[in-house]
Amino acid sequence: MLLKTLINTNELALLLGQPNVVVLDSRFYLTDHAKGKSEYDKGHIPGAIFVDVHQELAGPETELTGRHPLPDDVVFSEQLKAWGIDSNTHVIVYDDMGGAIAARAWWMLSQQDIHVRVLNGGFPEWLKQRQDVSLAFVTPTATPNNIEVSFPWAISEQAIVENFETNQFQLVDARASDRFNGENETMDPVAGHIPGAINRPFSDNLDENGCFKPAEQLHVEWQDWLSNNSDAYVYYCGSGVTACHNVLALNHAGIEARQVYVGSWSQWSKRMLRATAL
């Protein structure tokens, strides 16, 4: 079954202020973790709750994890309550990077059977359409929920190791081609990609305005890469964030996709360093 994916600015404008609607502002910048909140303070969609990707959509990084490991199930369940999200909530997530960051929240919430969509074009499109902007900080209203959090679509490092023998799935890397090819690595300690992976940069899902390409176009483009077996693919990136953008794009295109190796290259490169040190 395909996942719900996108909402446009006019559709979102009609939903603002309605009961059981929660809007999450997930703007985030890898090289400046404080900038997301700063941008939120300069202006955001009315009623939007600021989400710190590094702190609220990820657990603590360790020497064995990637840069953005999934949070503990119980911790994330409490986070959903703090945001006022339960199984009846309609959630809209946005960023200012064509959904590159918002897709992580979308993927995490989708697994909890929460009705969640990403704002197509994000905050830049909201501004372009001259929609209202707020400066007010939003304190969410906490609510009890009946959601037992789990992440069944998360693929472990061990599963990647075992796949070299079993060949159960094809890895698809969402990073830019120069990072995939090991030509430009500024985030992780080792350059390159996981052996056997193919490269489909998440930016290829977007048009020149930072909106998703039409579903029909994406369907044609992705069919050049994929077989009919959606379970035969696992998506990864640098730290398990933009990989979710490829999963989002595929569902938007009418192609089922779910599985993400959250540790991604940031975890795999640590593994390579440990092997070199032996």
PDB file of C-alpha atoms in Angstrom:
ATOM      1  CA  MET A   1       0.000   0.000   0.000  1.00  0.00           C
ATOM      2  CA  LEU A   2       1.313   3.424  -0.932  1.00  0.00           C
ATOM      3  CA  LEU A   3       1.991   5.991   1.779  1.00  0.00           C
ATOM      4  CA  LYS A   4       0.460   9.467   1.870  1.00  0.00           C
ATOM      5  CA  THR A   5       3.076  11.921   0.662  1.00  0.00           C
ATOM      6  CA  LEU A   6       2.545  15.587  -0.266  1.00  0.00           C
ATOM      7  CA  ILE A   7       0.275  18.559   0.379  1.00  0.00           C
ATOM      8  CA  ASN A   8       0.367  21.921  -1.419  1.00  0.00           C
ATOM      9  CA  THR A   9       0.286  25.387   0.133  1.00  0.00           C
ATOM     10  CA  ASN A  10      -3.368  26.106  -0.633  1.00  0.00           C
ATOM     11  CA  GLU A  11      -4.473  22.802   0.888  1.00  0.00           C
ATOM     12  CA  LEU A  12      -2.433  23.467   4.017  1.00  0.00           C
ATOM     13  CA  ALA A  13      -3.760  27.016   4.368  1.00  0.00           C
ATOM     14  CA  LEU A  14      -7.293  25.601   4.574  1.00  0.00           C
ATOM     15  CA  LEU A  15      -6.282  23.195   7.344  1.00  0.00           C
ATOM     16  CA  LEU A  16      -4.546  25.670   9.648  1.00  0.00           C
ATOM     17  CA  GLY A  17      -6.283  26.053  12.975  1.00  0.00           C
ATOM     18  CA  GLN A  18      -8.466  22.989  12.568  1.00  0.00           C
ATOM     19  CA  PRO A  19      -8.660  20.429  15.373  1.00  0.00           C
ATOM     20  CA  ASN A  20      -6.279  17.473  15.146  1.00  0.00           C
ATOM     21  CA  VAL A  21      -3.939  19.263  12.716  1.00  0.00           C
ATOM     22  CA  VAL A  22      -0.292  19.653  13.744  1.00  0.00           C
ATOM     23  CA  VAL A  23       2.297  21.445  11.612  1.00  0.00           C
ATOM     24  CA  LEU A  24       5.994  20.740  12.233  1.00  0.00           C
ATOM     25  CA  ASP A  25       8.772  23.079  11.111  1.00  0.00           C
ATOM     26  CA  SER A  26      11.829  20.856  10.639  1.00  0.00           C
ATOM     27  CA  ARG A  27      14.301  23.319   9.161  1.00  0.00           C
ATOM     28  CA  PHE A  28      17.808  22.067   9.882  1.00  0.00           C
ATOM     29  CA  TYR A  29      21.350  22.736   8.682  1.00  0.00           C
ATOM     30  CA  LEU A  30      24.123  20.180   9.089  1.00  0.00           C
ATOM     31  CA  THR A  31      26.890  22.704   9.582  1.00  0.00           C
ATOM     32  CA  ASP A  32      24.939  24.968  11.970  1.00  0.00           C
ATOM     33  CA  HIS A  33      22.538  23.173  14.295  1.00  0.00           C
ATOM     34  CA  ALA A  34      21.307  26.432  15.856  1.00  0.00           C
ATOM     35  CA  LYS A  35      20.255  27.966  12.552  1.00  0.00           C
ATOM     36  CA  GLY A  36      16.994  26.030  12.251  1.00  0.00           C
ATOM     37  CA  LYS A  37      15.535  27.606  15.387  1.00  0.00           C
ATOM     38  CA  SER A  38      16.914  30.983  14.320  1.00  0.00           C
ATOM     39  CA  GLU A  39      15.119  30.740  10.971  1.00  0.00           C
ATOM     40  CA  TYR A  40      11.932  29.650  12.733  1.00  0.00           C
ATOM     41  CA  ASP A  41      12.128  32.730  14.941  1.00  0.00           C
ATOM     42  CA  LYS A  42      12.393  34.952  11.862  1.00  0.00           C
ATOM     43  CA  GLY A  43       9.104  33.605  10.543  1.00  0.00           C
ATOM     44  CA  HIS A  44       7.183  30.369  10.163  1.00  0.00           C
ATOM     45  CA  ILE A  45       3.836  28.971   9.110  1.00  0.00           C
ATOM     46  CA  PRO A  46       1.192  30.057  11.670  1.00  0.00           C
ATOM     47  CA  GLY A  47       0.821  27.486  14.423  1.00  0.00           C
ATOM     48  CA  ALA A  48       3.878  25.497  13.369  1.00  0.00           C
ATOM     49  CA  ILE A  49       5.884  23.759  16.095  1.00  0.00           C
ATOM     50  CA  PHE A  50       9.647  23.898  15.763  1.00  0.00           C
ATOM     51  CA  VAL A  51      11.276  20.452  15.586  1.00  0.00           C
ATOM     52  CA  ASP A  52      14.966  20.017  16.306  1.00  0.00           C
ATOM     53  CA  VAL A  53      15.995  17.197  13.975  1.00  0.00           C
ATOM     54  CA  HIS A  54      19.278  16.628  15.788  1.00  0.00           C
ATOM     55  CA  GLN A  55      17.649  16.341  19.217  1.00  0.00           C
ATOM     56  CA  GLU A  56      14.038  15.253  18.634  1.00  0.00           C
ATOM     57  CA  LEU A  57      14.183  13.072  15.514  1.00  0.00           C
ATOM     58  CA  ALA A  58      17.420  11.331  16.467  1.00  0.00           C
ATOM     59  CA  GLY A  59      19.032   9.683  19.461  1.00  0.00           C
ATOM     60  CA  PRO A  60      22.529  10.363  20.793  1.00  0.00           C
ATOM     61  CA  GLU A  61      25.376   9.571  18.412  1.00  0.00           C
ATOM     62  CA  THR A  62      27.921   7.031  19.675  1.00  0.00           C
ATOM     63  CA  GLU A  63      31.114   5.577  18.260  1.00  0.00           C
ATOM     64  CA  LEU A  64      29.045   2.707  16.838  1.00  0.00           C
ATOM     65  CA  THR A  65      26.124   4.647  15.318  1.00  0.00           C
ATOM     66  CA  GLY A  66      25.682   7.027  12.451  1.00  0.00           C
ATOM     67  CA  ARG A  67      25.250  10.754  13.000  1.00  0.00           C
ATOM     68  CA  HIS A  68      21.468  10.578  13.386  1.00  0.00           C
ATOM     69  CA  PRO A  69      20.452   7.224  14.884  1.00  0.00           C
ATOM     70  CA  LEU A  70      16.782   6.668  15.612  1.00  0.00           C
ATOM     71  CA  PRO A  71      15.628   7.692  19.084  1.00  0.00           C
ATOM     72  CA  ASP A  72      14.580   5.119  21.644  1.00  0.00           C
ATOM     73  CA  ASP A  73      11.003   3.938  21.043  1.00  0.00           C
ATOM     74  CA  VAL A  74       9.772   5.137  24.452  1.00  0.00           C
ATOM     75  CA  VAL A  75      11.536   8.491  24.084  1.00  0.00           C
ATOM     76  CA  PHE A  76       9.933   9.105  20.696  1.00  0.00           C
ATOM     77  CA  SER A  77       6.527   8.075  22.013  1.00  0.00           C
ATOM     78  CA  GLU A  78       6.879  10.761  24.687  1.00  0.00           C
ATOM     79  CA  GLN A  79       7.952  13.236  22.007  1.00  0.00           C
ATOM     80  CA  LEU A  80       4.799  12.557  20.011  1.00  0.00           C
ATOM     81  CA  LYS A  81       2.740  13.235  23.136  1.00  0.00           C
ATOM     82  CA  ALA A  82       4.623  16.495  23.715  1.00  0.00           C
ATOM     83  CA  TRP A  83       3.800  17.620  20.167  1.00  0.00           C
ATOM     84  CA  GLY A  84       0.123  16.783  20.699  1.00  0.00           C
ATOM     85  CA  ILE A  85       0.196  13.970  18.132  1.00  0.00           C
ATOM     86  CA  ASP A  86      -1.930  10.847  18.448  1.00  0.00           C
ATOM     87  CA  SER A  87      -3.342   8.312  16.016  1.00  0.00           C
ATOM     88  CA  ASN A  88      -6.102  10.738  14.949  1.00  0.00           C
ATOM     89  CA  THR A  89      -3.802  13.663  14.189  1.00  0.00           C
ATOM     90  CA  HIS A  90      -3.123  14.986  10.702  1.00  0.00           C
ATOM     91  CA  VAL A  91       0.519  16.090  10.577  1.00  0.00           C
ATOM     92  CA  ILE A  92       2.181  18.316   7.978  1.00  0.00           C
ATOM     93  CA  VAL A  93       5.964  18.697   7.990  1.00  0.00           C
ATOM     94  CA  TYR A  94       7.997  21.286   6.106  1.00  0.00           C
ATOM     95  CA  ASP A  95      11.534  22.592   5.680  1.00  0.00           C
ATOM     96  CA  ASP A  96      13.271  24.907   3.220  1.00  0.00           C
ATOM     97  CA  MET A  97      15.263  22.252   1.346  1.00  0.00           C
ATOM     98  CA  GLY A  98      12.691  20.664  -0.917  1.00  0.00           C
ATOM     99  CA  GLY A  99      11.653  18.160   1.745  1.00  0.00           C
ATOM    100  CA  ALA A 100      15.179  16.833   2.300  1.00  0.00           C
ATOM    101  CA  ILE A 101      14.846  17.216   6.075  1.00  0.00           C
ATOM    102  CA  ALA A 102      11.070  16.990   6.446  1.00  0.00           C
ATOM    103  CA  ALA A 103      11.172  13.556   4.835  1.00  0.00           C
ATOM    104  CA  ARG A 104      12.904  12.146   7.927  1.00  0.00           C
ATOM    105  CA  ALA A 105       9.982  13.138  10.175  1.00  0.00           C
ATOM    106  CA  TRP A 106       7.533  11.926   7.516  1.00  0.00           C
ATOM    107  CA  TRP A 107       9.212   8.490   7.385  1.00  0.00           C
ATOM    108  CA  MET A 108       9.361   8.152  11.168  1.00  0.00           C
ATOM    109  CA  LEU A 109       5.705   9.137  11.651  1.00  0.00           C
ATOM    110  CA  SER A 110       4.423   7.067   8.734  1.00  0.00           C
ATOM    111  CA  GLN A 111       5.625   3.918  10.490  1.00  0.00           C
ATOM    112  CA  GLN A 112       3.363   4.746  13.425  1.00  0.00           C
ATOM    113  CA  ASP A 113       0.299   4.804  11.110  1.00  0.00           C
ATOM    114  CA  ILE A 114       0.032   8.553  11.568  1.00  0.00           C
ATOM    115  CA  HIS A 115      -1.556  10.565   8.755  1.00  0.00           C
ATOM    116  CA  VAL A 116       1.448  12.684   7.729  1.00  0.00           C
ATOM    117  CA  ARG A 117       2.363  14.650   4.614  1.00  0.00           C
ATOM    118  CA  VAL A 118       5.199  16.913   3.510  1.00  0.00           C
ATOM    119  CA  LEU A 119       4.537  20.451   2.268  1.00  0.00           C
ATOM    120  CA  ASN A 120       5.581  20.430  -1.374  1.00  0.00           C
ATOM    121  CA  GLY A 121       8.129  23.195  -1.896  1.00  0.00           C
ATOM    122  CA  GLY A 122       8.309  23.861   1.832  1.00  0.00           C
ATOM    123  CA  PHE A 123       8.591  27.309   3.374  1.00  0.00           C
ATOM    124  CA  PRO A 124       9.984  28.969   0.204  1.00  0.00           C
ATOM    125  CA  GLU A 125       6.854  27.916  -1.689  1.00  0.00           C
ATOM    126  CA  TRP A 126       4.684  29.119   1.195  1.00  0.00           C
ATOM    127  CA  LEU A 127       6.304  32.549   0.917  1.00  0.00           C
ATOM    128  CA  LYS A 128       6.091  32.521  -2.867  1.00  0.00           C
ATOM    129  CA  GLN A 129       2.339  31.984  -2.629  1.00  0.00           C
ATOM    130  CA  ARG A 130       2.112  34.966  -0.223  1.00  0.00           C
ATOM    131  CA  GLN A 131       0.631  32.948   2.599  1.00  0.00           C
ATOM    132  CA  ASP A 132       0.567  34.264   6.163  1.00  0.00           C
ATOM    133  CA  VAL A 133       3.719  34.104   8.285  1.00  0.00           C
ATOM    134  CA  SER A 134       3.923  34.166  12.082  1.00  0.00           C
ATOM    135  CA  LEU A 135       6.662  35.233  14.495  1.00  0.00           C
ATOM    136  CA  ALA A 136       4.972  33.723  17.559  1.00  0.00           C
ATOM    137  CA  PHE A 137       6.708  30.810  19.253  1.00  0.00           C
ATOM    138  CA  VAL A 138       4.287  27.908  19.480  1.00  0.00           C
ATOM    139  CA  THR A 139       4.180  25.814  22.636  1.00  0.00           C
ATOM    140  CA  PRO A 140       2.430  22.565  21.722  1.00  0.00           C
ATOM    141  CA  THR A 141      -0.401  21.185  23.811  1.00  0.00           C
ATOM    142  CA  ALA A 142       0.641  17.789  25.102  1.00  0.00           C
ATOM    143  CA  THR A 143      -1.874  14.994  24.761  1.00  0.00           C
ATOM    144  CA  PRO A 144      -2.034  11.344  25.792  1.00  0.00           C
ATOM    145  CA  ASN A 145      -1.745   8.980  22.866  1.00  0.00           C
ATOM    146  CA  ASN A 146      -2.232   5.320  22.151  1.00  0.00           C
ATOM    147  CA  ILE A 147       0.765   4.952  19.857  1.00  0.00           C
ATOM    148  CA  GLU A 148       3.250   2.184  20.572  1.00  0.00           C
ATOM    149  CA  VAL A 149       6.281   3.397  18.653  1.00  0.00           C
ATOM    150  CA  SER A 150       8.311   1.010  16.521  1.00  0.00           C
ATOM    151  CA  PHE A 151      10.501   1.365  13.448  1.00  0.00           C
ATOM    152  CA  PRO A 152       9.965  -1.786  11.372  1.00  0.00           C
ATOM    153  CA  TRP A 153      11.323  -0.164   8.197  1.00  0.00           C
ATOM    154  CA  ALA A 154      14.748   0.548   9.701  1.00  0.00           C
ATOM    155  CA  ILE A 155      17.503  -1.712   8.366  1.00  0.00           C
ATOM    156  CA  SER A 156      20.406  -2.491  10.685  1.00  0.00           C
ATOM    157  CA  GLU A 157      24.136  -2.426  10.041  1.00  0.00           C
ATOM    158  CA  GLN A 158      24.194  -6.189  10.563  1.00  0.00           C
ATOM    159  CA  ALA A 159      21.614  -6.661   7.819  1.00  0.00           C
ATOM    160  CA  ILE A 160      23.873  -4.698   5.443  1.00  0.00           C
ATOM    161  CA  VAL A 161      26.802  -6.960   6.344  1.00  0.00           C
ATOM    162  CA  GLU A 162      24.742 -10.102   5.820  1.00  0.00           C
ATOM    163  CA  ASN A 163      23.484  -8.814   2.488  1.00  0.00           C
ATOM    164  CA  PHE A 164      26.949  -9.206   0.975  1.00  0.00           C
ATOM    165  CA  GLU A 165      26.345 -12.961   1.256  1.00  0.00           C
ATOM    166  CA  THR A 166      22.600 -13.199   0.695  1.00  0.00           C
ATOM    167  CA  ASN A 167      22.067 -10.463  -1.930  1.00  0.00           C
ATOM    168  CA  GLN A 168      18.527  -9.892  -0.711  1.00  0.00           C
ATOM    169  CA  PHE A 169      18.424  -6.202  -1.572  1.00  0.00           C
ATOM    170  CA  GLN A 170      20.064  -3.471  -3.614  1.00  0.00           C
ATOM    171  CA  LEU A 171      21.364  -0.408  -1.765  1.00  0.00           C
ATOM    172  CA  VAL A 172      20.477   3.013  -3.209  1.00  0.00           C
ATOM    173  CA  ASP A 173      22.543   6.005  -2.040  1.00  0.00           C
ATOM    174  CA  ALA A 174      20.759   9.397  -1.922  1.00  0.00           C
ATOM    175  CA  ARG A 175      23.882  11.572  -1.578  1.00  0.00           C
ATOM    176  CA  ALA A 176      25.242  13.836  -4.291  1.00  0.00           C
ATOM    177  CA  SER A 177      27.317  11.994  -6.874  1.00  0.00           C
ATOM    178  CA  ASP A 178      30.592  13.615  -5.816  1.00  0.00           C
ATOM    179  CA  ARG A 179      30.216  12.264  -2.278  1.00  0.00           C
ATOM    180  CA  PHE A 180      29.109   8.869  -3.589  1.00  0.00           C
ATOM    181  CA  ASN A 181      32.203   8.760  -5.787  1.00  0.00           C
ATOM    182  CA  GLY A 182      34.479   9.778  -2.922  1.00  0.00           C
ATOM    183  CA  GLU A 183      35.460  13.051  -4.572  1.00  0.00           C
ATOM    184  CA  ASN A 184      34.132  15.439  -1.910  1.00  0.00           C
ATOM    185  CA  GLU A 185      33.577  14.310   1.657  1.00  0.00           C
ATOM    186  CA  THR A 186      33.237  16.964   4.337  1.00  0.00           C
ATOM    187  CA  MET A 187      30.894  15.289   6.855  1.00  0.00           C
ATOM    188  CA  ASP A 188      32.262  11.801   7.495  1.00  0.00           C
ATOM    189  CA  PRO A 189      35.764  10.427   8.198  1.00  0.00           C
ATOM    190  CA  VAL A 190      36.011   8.264   5.087  1.00  0.00           C
ATOM    191  CA  ALA A 191      35.005   9.034   1.491  1.00  0.00           C
ATOM    192  CA  GLY A 192      33.197   6.690  -0.863  1.00  0.00           C
ATOM    193  CA  HIS A 193      30.129   4.471  -0.715  1.00  0.00           C
ATOM    194  CA  ILE A 194      29.009   1.059   0.497  1.00  0.00           C
ATOM    195  CA  PRO A 195      30.184  -1.614  -1.972  1.00  0.00           C
ATOM    196  CA  GLY A 196      27.530  -2.566  -4.510  1.00  0.00           C
ATOM    197  CA  ALA A 197      25.372   0.520  -3.943  1.00  0.00           C
ATOM    198  CA  ILE A 198      23.927   2.544  -6.801  1.00  0.00           C
ATOM    199  CA  ASN A 199      23.509   6.314  -6.692  1.00  0.00           C
ATOM    200  CA  ARG A 200      20.273   8.269  -7.096  1.00  0.00           C
ATOM    201  CA  PRO A 201      20.787  11.746  -5.552  1.00  0.00           C
ATOM    202  CA  PHE A 202      17.673  12.926  -3.724  1.00  0.00           C
ATOM    203  CA  SER A 203      17.968  16.272  -5.535  1.00  0.00           C
ATOM    204  CA  ASP A 204      16.990  14.481  -8.747  1.00  0.00           C
ATOM    205  CA  ASN A 205      13.478  14.163  -7.316  1.00  0.00           C
ATOM    206  CA  LEU A 206      12.999  17.950  -7.453  1.00  0.00           C
ATOM    207  CA  ASP A 207      12.342  20.492 -10.169  1.00  0.00           C
ATOM    208  CA  GLU A 208      14.127  23.819 -10.577  1.00  0.00           C
ATOM    209  CA  ASN A 209      11.791  25.444  -8.005  1.00  0.00           C
ATOM    210  CA  GLY A 210      12.528  22.950  -5.244  1.00  0.00           C
ATOM    211  CA  CYS A 211       9.187  21.172  -5.627  1.00  0.00           C
ATOM    212  CA  PHE A 212       8.774  17.483  -6.358  1.00  0.00           C
ATOM    213  CA  LYS A 213       8.623  16.584 -10.010  1.00  0.00           C
ATOM    214  CA  PRO A 214       5.222  15.340 -11.211  1.00  0.00           C
ATOM    215  CA  ALA A 215       4.430  11.810 -10.074  1.00  0.00           C
ATOM    216  CA  GLU A 216       4.293  10.545 -13.647  1.00  0.00           C
ATOM    217  CA  GLN A 217       7.765  11.898 -14.426  1.00  0.00           C
ATOM    218  CA  LEU A 218       9.259  10.436 -11.258  1.00  0.00           C
ATOM    219  CA  HIS A 219       7.647   7.097 -12.005  1.00  0.00           C
ATOM    220  CA  VAL A 220       9.356   6.952 -15.385  1.00  0.00           C
ATOM    221  CA  GLU A 221      12.706   8.060 -13.982  1.00  0.00           C
ATOM    222  CA  TRP A 222      12.684   5.585 -11.105  1.00  0.00           C
ATOM    223  CA  GLN A 223      11.535   2.693 -13.288  1.00  0.00           C
ATOM    224  CA  ASP A 224      14.858   3.009 -15.085  1.00  0.00           C
ATOM    225  CA  TRP A 225      16.512   2.090 -11.773  1.00  0.00           C
ATOM    226  CA  LEU A 226      14.203  -0.401 -10.111  1.00  0.00           C
ATOM    227  CA  SER A 227      12.733  -3.836 -10.672  1.00  0.00           C
ATOM    228  CA  ASN A 228       9.143  -4.674  -9.714  1.00  0.00           C
ATOM    229  CA  ASN A 229      10.124  -5.975  -6.273  1.00  0.00           C
ATOM    230  CA  SER A 230      10.040  -2.974  -3.933  1.00  0.00           C
ATOM    231  CA  ASP A 231      11.367  -5.023  -1.001  1.00  0.00           C
ATOM    232  CA  ALA A 232      14.571  -5.615  -2.958  1.00  0.00           C
ATOM    233  CA  TYR A 233      15.784  -2.052  -2.275  1.00  0.00           C
ATOM    234  CA  VAL A 234      17.160  -0.334   0.807  1.00  0.00           C
ATOM    235  CA  TYR A 235      17.802   3.413   0.790  1.00  0.00           C
ATOM    236  CA  TYR A 236      20.633   5.200   2.574  1.00  0.00           C
ATOM    237  CA  CYS A 237      22.514   8.512   2.563  1.00  0.00           C
ATOM    238  CA  GLY A 238      24.948  10.203   4.946  1.00  0.00           C
ATOM    239  CA  SER A 239      23.027   9.840   8.202  1.00  0.00           C
ATOM    240  CA  GLY A 240      19.576   8.457   7.437  1.00  0.00           C
ATOM    241  CA  VAL A 241      17.865  11.749   6.609  1.00  0.00           C
ATOM    242  CA  THR A 242      17.861  12.405   2.849  1.00  0.00           C
ATOM    243  CA  ALA A 243      17.469   8.678   2.165  1.00  0.00           C
ATOM    244  CA  CYS A 244      13.901   9.202   3.365  1.00  0.00           C
ATOM    245  CA  HIS A 245      13.447  11.725   0.535  1.00  0.00           C
ATOM    246  CA  ASN A 246      13.908   8.934  -2.003  1.00  0.00           C
ATOM    247  CA  VAL A 247      11.323   6.829  -0.143  1.00  0.00           C
ATOM    248  CA  LEU A 248       8.953   9.811  -0.183  1.00  0.00           C
ATOM    249  CA  ALA A 249       9.527  10.435  -3.902  1.00  0.00           C
ATOM    250  CA  LEU A 250       8.904   6.803  -4.768  1.00  0.00           C
ATOM    251  CA  ASN A 251       5.579   6.680  -2.935  1.00  0.00           C
ATOM    252  CA  HIS A 252       4.629   9.989  -4.584  1.00  0.00           C
ATOM    253  CA  ALA A 253       5.442   8.327  -7.905  1.00  0.00           C
ATOM    254  CA  GLY A 254       3.190   5.362  -7.148  1.00  0.00           C
ATOM    255  CA  ILE A 255       5.999   2.938  -6.300  1.00  0.00           C
ATOM    256  CA  GLU A 256       6.060   1.314  -2.875  1.00  0.00           C
ATOM    257  CA  ALA A 257       9.203   1.912  -0.820  1.00  0.00           C
ATOM    258  CA  ARG A 258       9.833   1.665   2.907  1.00  0.00           C
ATOM    259  CA  GLN A 259      13.267   0.456   3.984  1.00  0.00           C
ATOM    260  CA  VAL A 260      16.056   2.805   5.123  1.00  0.00           C
ATOM    261  CA  TYR A 261      19.492   1.951   6.482  1.00  0.00           C
ATOM    262  CA  VAL A 262      19.459   4.696   9.102  1.00  0.00           C
ATOM    263  CA  GLY A 263      23.121   4.357  10.062  1.00  0.00           C
ATOM    264  CA  SER A 264      23.988   5.075   6.434  1.00  0.00           C
ATOM    265  CA  TRP A 265      27.458   6.146   5.316  1.00  0.00           C
ATOM    266  CA  SER A 266      28.271   7.854   8.624  1.00  0.00           C
ATOM    267  CA  GLN A 267      27.957   4.522  10.442  1.00  0.00           C
ATOM    268  CA  TRP A 268      29.566   2.482   7.679  1.00  0.00           C
ATOM    269  CA  SER A 269      32.589   4.775   7.496  1.00  0.00           C
ATOM    270  CA  LYS A 270      33.142   4.308  11.248  1.00  0.00           C
ATOM    271  CA  ARG A 271      33.051   0.569  10.646  1.00  0.00           C
ATOM    272  CA  MET A 272      35.733   0.966   7.993  1.00  0.00           C
ATOM    273  CA  LEU A 273      37.921   2.946  10.386  1.00  0.00           C
ATOM    274  CA  ARG A 274      37.610   0.274  13.063  1.00  0.00           C
ATOM    275  CA  ALA A 275      38.566  -2.410  10.554  1.00  0.00           C
ATOM    276  CA  THR A 276      41.602  -0.376   9.474  1.00  0.00           C
ATOM    277  CA  ALA A 277      42.709   0.039  13.092  1.00  0.00           C
ATOM    278  CA  LEU A 278      42.792  -3.721  13.720  1.00  0.00           C
TER     279      LEU A 278
END
